[in-house]
Amino acid sequence: LGLFPRMSRLLSNIIQRKTEGNPFYVLEFLKSLVERNLLQYSLRERRWVWDAEKIELEQISENISELLTRKISSIPEERQRALHIVSCFGTSIGSDVVHAMSEVAE
C-alpha cells in the first residue's frame, strides 16, 4: 500500500488473521476489498483508506474451491461454459483449440 507500517498495522493484522498469511488468500482478499470499496485509494488523501471495523466483519472463504467458485460465478455464463470446456484439456491448451472454440461460438 506504500504506507508507513504504523499506518497500516491494524489492516495488516486483520488480513494476517483472516488469511493465516497464505499469499493467495491475501491477494484475493485484498482484491475483494477493493472490488467492494472497503479498501480504496483516496485522491484527496493521496493514499489507500479503509474501514477496519467493516473489514474485520468480512468473511473469508474457508477453502480455495469456495473462493474460486464465487469468482467464476461472477463471470458471464458464456465464458463459464468456455472455461468448463477448456478445463477438460488439463493445465495447458493450445492456441489452435482456443481459436477453433472461438470460431464455433461465432
JSON list of C-alpha atoms in Angstrom, two decimals:
[
{"chain": "A", "resi": 1, "resn": "LEU", "atom": "CA", "xyz": [0.00, 0.00, 0.00]},
{"chain": "A", "resi": 2, "resn": "GLY", "atom": "CA", "xyz": [3.03, 2.22, 0.13]},
{"chain": "A", "resi": 3, "resn": "LEU", "atom": "CA", "xyz": [2.38, 3.38, 3.69]},
{"chain": "A", "resi": 4, "resn": "PHE", "atom": "CA", "xyz": [4.49, 3.51, 6.80]},
{"chain": "A", "resi": 5, "resn": "PRO", "atom": "CA", "xyz": [3.99, 0.29, 8.78]},
{"chain": "A", "resi": 6, "resn": "ARG", "atom": "CA", "xyz": [2.45, 2.17, 11.71]},
{"chain": "A", "resi": 7, "resn": "MET", "atom": "CA", "xyz": [-0.31, 3.46, 9.40]},
{"chain": "A", "resi": 8, "resn": "SER", "atom": "CA", "xyz": [-1.25, 0.05, 8.02]},
{"chain": "A", "resi": 9, "resn": "ARG", "atom": "CA", "xyz": [-0.53, -2.14, 11.05]},
{"chain": "A", "resi": 10, "resn": "LEU", "atom": "CA", "xyz": [-4.19, -2.62, 12.02]},
{"chain": "A", "resi": 11, "resn": "LEU", "atom": "CA", "xyz": [-5.17, -3.57, 8.45]},
{"chain": "A", "resi": 12, "resn": "SER", "atom": "CA", "xyz": [-2.14, -5.87, 8.19]},
{"chain": "A", "resi": 13, "resn": "ASN", "atom": "CA", "xyz": [-3.08, -7.63, 11.42]},
{"chain": "A", "resi": 14, "resn": "ILE", "atom": "CA", "xyz": [-6.68, -8.14, 10.27]},
{"chain": "A", "resi": 15, "resn": "ILE", "atom": "CA", "xyz": [-5.56, -9.56, 6.92]},
{"chain": "A", "resi": 16, "resn": "GLN", "atom": "CA", "xyz": [-2.92, -11.78, 8.55]},
{"chain": "A", "resi": 17, "resn": "ARG", "atom": "CA", "xyz": [-5.50, -13.17, 10.98]},
{"chain": "A", "resi": 18, "resn": "LYS", "atom": "CA", "xyz": [-8.13, -13.79, 8.30]},
{"chain": "A", "resi": 19, "resn": "THR", "atom": "CA", "xyz": [-5.80, -15.32, 5.69]},
{"chain": "A", "resi": 20, "resn": "GLU", "atom": "CA", "xyz": [-3.33, -17.02, 8.04]},
{"chain": "A", "resi": 21, "resn": "GLY", "atom": "CA", "xyz": [-0.64, -15.45, 5.85]},
{"chain": "A", "resi": 22, "resn": "ASN", "atom": "CA", "xyz": [-1.48, -17.55, 2.78]},
{"chain": "A", "resi": 23, "resn": "PRO", "atom": "CA", "xyz": [-0.22, -15.34, -0.09]},
{"chain": "A", "resi": 24, "resn": "PHE", "atom": "CA", "xyz": [-3.01, -16.43, -2.45]},
{"chain": "A", "resi": 25, "resn": "TYR", "atom": "CA", "xyz": [-5.68, -15.64, 0.13]},
{"chain": "A", "resi": 26, "resn": "VAL", "atom": "CA", "xyz": [-4.02, -12.32, 0.98]},
{"chain": "A", "resi": 27, "resn": "LEU", "atom": "CA", "xyz": [-4.13, -11.20, -2.66]},
{"chain": "A", "resi": 28, "resn": "GLU", "atom": "CA", "xyz": [-7.68, -12.45, -3.23]},
{"chain": "A", "resi": 29, "resn": "PHE", "atom": "CA", "xyz": [-8.90, -10.90, -0.01]},
{"chain": "A", "resi": 30, "resn": "LEU", "atom": "CA", "xyz": [-7.31, -7.55, -0.90]},
{"chain": "A", "resi": 31, "resn": "LYS", "atom": "CA", "xyz": [-8.85, -7.71, -4.39]},
{"chain": "A", "resi": 32, "resn": "SER", "atom": "CA", "xyz": [-12.26, -8.44, -2.92]},
{"chain": "A", "resi": 33, "resn": "LEU", "atom": "CA", "xyz": [-11.91, -5.50, -0.52]},
{"chain": "A", "resi": 34, "resn": "VAL", "atom": "CA", "xyz": [-11.09, -3.19, -3.42]},
{"chain": "A", "resi": 35, "resn": "GLU", "atom": "CA", "xyz": [-13.95, -4.57, -5.54]},
{"chain": "A", "resi": 36, "resn": "ARG", "atom": "CA", "xyz": [-16.41, -3.86, -2.72]},
{"chain": "A", "resi": 37, "resn": "ASN", "atom": "CA", "xyz": [-14.89, -0.43, -1.96]},
{"chain": "A", "resi": 38, "resn": "LEU", "atom": "CA", "xyz": [-13.83, -1.46, 1.53]},
{"chain": "A", "resi": 39, "resn": "LEU", "atom": "CA", "xyz": [-10.28, -0.58, 0.52]},
{"chain": "A", "resi": 40, "resn": "GLN", "atom": "CA", "xyz": [-9.93, 2.33, -1.86]},
{"chain": "A", "resi": 41, "resn": "TYR", "atom": "CA", "xyz": [-7.43, 4.88, -3.00]},
{"chain": "A", "resi": 42, "resn": "SER", "atom": "CA", "xyz": [-8.28, 8.41, -1.90]},
{"chain": "A", "resi": 43, "resn": "LEU", "atom": "CA", "xyz": [-7.07, 11.02, -4.36]},
{"chain": "A", "resi": 44, "resn": "ARG", "atom": "CA", "xyz": [-7.74, 13.70, -1.77]},
{"chain": "A", "resi": 45, "resn": "GLU", "atom": "CA", "xyz": [-5.57, 12.00, 0.86]},
{"chain": "A", "resi": 46, "resn": "ARG", "atom": "CA", "xyz": [-3.19, 10.51, -1.74]},
{"chain": "A", "resi": 47, "resn": "ARG", "atom": "CA", "xyz": [-3.19, 7.16, -0.02]},
{"chain": "A", "resi": 48, "resn": "TRP", "atom": "CA", "xyz": [-5.19, 3.99, 0.49]},
{"chain": "A", "resi": 49, "resn": "VAL", "atom": "CA", "xyz": [-8.04, 4.27, 3.02]},
{"chain": "A", "resi": 50, "resn": "TRP", "atom": "CA", "xyz": [-10.23, 1.63, 4.66]},
{"chain": "A", "resi": 51, "resn": "ASP", "atom": "CA", "xyz": [-12.73, 0.99, 7.40]},
{"chain": "A", "resi": 52, "resn": "ALA", "atom": "CA", "xyz": [-11.07, -1.53, 9.69]},
{"chain": "A", "resi": 53, "resn": "GLU", "atom": "CA", "xyz": [-14.33, -2.32, 11.52]},
{"chain": "A", "resi": 54, "resn": "LYS", "atom": "CA", "xyz": [-16.12, -3.28, 8.30]},
{"chain": "A", "resi": 55, "resn": "ILE", "atom": "CA", "xyz": [-13.14, -5.31, 7.09]},
{"chain": "A", "resi": 56, "resn": "GLU", "atom": "CA", "xyz": [-12.99, -7.09, 10.44]},
{"chain": "A", "resi": 57, "resn": "LEU", "atom": "CA", "xyz": [-16.59, -8.23, 9.86]},
{"chain": "A", "resi": 58, "resn": "GLU", "atom": "CA", "xyz": [-15.82, -9.62, 6.40]},
{"chain": "A", "resi": 59, "resn": "GLN", "atom": "CA", "xyz": [-15.86, -13.36, 5.97]},
{"chain": "A", "resi": 60, "resn": "ILE", "atom": "CA", "xyz": [-13.05, -15.01, 4.04]},
{"chain": "A", "resi": 61, "resn": "SER", "atom": "CA", "xyz": [-13.64, -18.32, 2.35]},
{"chain": "A", "resi": 62, "resn": "GLU", "atom": "CA", "xyz": [-12.57, -21.36, 4.31]},
{"chain": "A", "resi": 63, "resn": "ASN", "atom": "CA", "xyz": [-11.11, -23.05, 1.26]},
{"chain": "A", "resi": 64, "resn": "ILE", "atom": "CA", "xyz": [-9.81, -22.21, -2.16]},
{"chain": "A", "resi": 65, "resn": "SER", "atom": "CA", "xyz": [-12.53, -24.03, -4.09]},
{"chain": "A", "resi": 66, "resn": "GLU", "atom": "CA", "xyz": [-15.24, -21.88, -2.48]},
{"chain": "A", "resi": 67, "resn": "LEU", "atom": "CA", "xyz": [-13.28, -18.75, -3.31]},
{"chain": "A", "resi": 68, "resn": "LEU", "atom": "CA", "xyz": [-12.77, -19.79, -6.94]},
{"chain": "A", "resi": 69, "resn": "THR", "atom": "CA", "xyz": [-16.41, -20.87, -7.30]},
{"chain": "A", "resi": 70, "resn": "ARG", "atom": "CA", "xyz": [-17.53, -17.44, -6.15]},
{"chain": "A", "resi": 71, "resn": "LYS", "atom": "CA", "xyz": [-15.17, -15.74, -8.61]},
{"chain": "A", "resi": 72, "resn": "ILE", "atom": "CA", "xyz": [-16.21, -17.96, -11.52]},
{"chain": "A", "resi": 73, "resn": "SER", "atom": "CA", "xyz": [-19.90, -17.43, -10.79]},
{"chain": "A", "resi": 74, "resn": "SER", "atom": "CA", "xyz": [-19.37, -13.69, -11.35]},
{"chain": "A", "resi": 75, "resn": "ILE", "atom": "CA", "xyz": [-18.13, -14.36, -14.92]},
{"chain": "A", "resi": 76, "resn": "PRO", "atom": "CA", "xyz": [-20.71, -14.19, -17.72]},
{"chain": "A", "resi": 77, "resn": "GLU", "atom": "CA", "xyz": [-22.35, -17.56, -18.39]},
{"chain": "A", "resi": 78, "resn": "GLU", "atom": "CA", "xyz": [-20.92, -17.89, -21.92]},
{"chain": "A", "resi": 79, "resn": "ARG", "atom": "CA", "xyz": [-17.38, -17.57, -20.57]},
{"chain": "A", "resi": 80, "resn": "GLN", "atom": "CA", "xyz": [-18.15, -20.01, -17.75]},
{"chain": "A", "resi": 81, "resn": "ARG", "atom": "CA", "xyz": [-19.15, -22.61, -20.38]},
{"chain": "A", "resi": 82, "resn": "ALA", "atom": "CA", "xyz": [-15.90, -21.98, -22.26]},
{"chain": "A", "resi": 83, "resn": "LEU", "atom": "CA", "xyz": [-13.88, -22.40, -19.05]},
{"chain": "A", "resi": 84, "resn": "HIS", "atom": "CA", "xyz": [-15.73, -25.63, -18.31]},
{"chain": "A", "resi": 85, "resn": "ILE", "atom": "CA", "xyz": [-14.81, -26.99, -21.74]},
{"chain": "A", "resi": 86, "resn": "VAL", "atom": "CA", "xyz": [-11.15, -25.94, -21.68]},
{"chain": "A", "resi": 87, "resn": "SER", "atom": "CA", "xyz": [-10.73, -27.33, -18.17]},
{"chain": "A", "resi": 88, "resn": "CYS", "atom": "CA", "xyz": [-11.10, -30.79, -19.74]},
{"chain": "A", "resi": 89, "resn": "PHE", "atom": "CA", "xyz": [-7.78, -30.22, -21.53]},
{"chain": "A", "resi": 90, "resn": "GLY", "atom": "CA", "xyz": [-5.73, -30.10, -18.34]},
{"chain": "A", "resi": 91, "resn": "THR", "atom": "CA", "xyz": [-3.30, -27.40, -17.28]},
{"chain": "A", "resi": 92, "resn": "SER", "atom": "CA", "xyz": [-2.44, -26.19, -20.76]},
{"chain": "A", "resi": 93, "resn": "ILE", "atom": "CA", "xyz": [-4.30, -25.77, -24.01]},
{"chain": "A", "resi": 94, "resn": "GLY", "atom": "CA", "xyz": [-3.05, -24.97, -27.48]},
{"chain": "A", "resi": 95, "resn": "SER", "atom": "CA", "xyz": [-3.96, -21.76, -29.22]},
{"chain": "A", "resi": 96, "resn": "ASP", "atom": "CA", "xyz": [-5.39, -23.81, -32.09]},
{"chain": "A", "resi": 97, "resn": "VAL", "atom": "CA", "xyz": [-8.04, -25.26, -29.75]},
{"chain": "A", "resi": 98, "resn": "VAL", "atom": "CA", "xyz": [-8.92, -21.80, -28.42]},
{"chain": "A", "resi": 99, "resn": "HIS", "atom": "CA", "xyz": [-9.16, -20.49, -31.97]},
{"chain": "A", "resi": 100, "resn": "ALA", "atom": "CA", "xyz": [-11.41, -23.41, -33.01]},
{"chain": "A", "resi": 101, "resn": "MET", "atom": "CA", "xyz": [-13.65, -22.79, -29.99]},
{"chain": "A", "resi": 102, "resn": "SER", "atom": "CA", "xyz": [-13.99, -19.11, -30.82]},
{"chain": "A", "resi": 103, "resn": "GLU", "atom": "CA", "xyz": [-14.99, -19.97, -34.40]},
{"chain": "A", "resi": 104, "resn": "VAL", "atom": "CA", "xyz": [-17.69, -22.34, -33.11]},
{"chain": "A", "resi": 105, "resn": "ALA", "atom": "CA", "xyz": [-19.00, -19.64, -30.77]},
{"chain": "A", "resi": 106, "resn": "GLU", "atom": "CA", "xyz": [-19.44, -17.22, -33.67]}
]
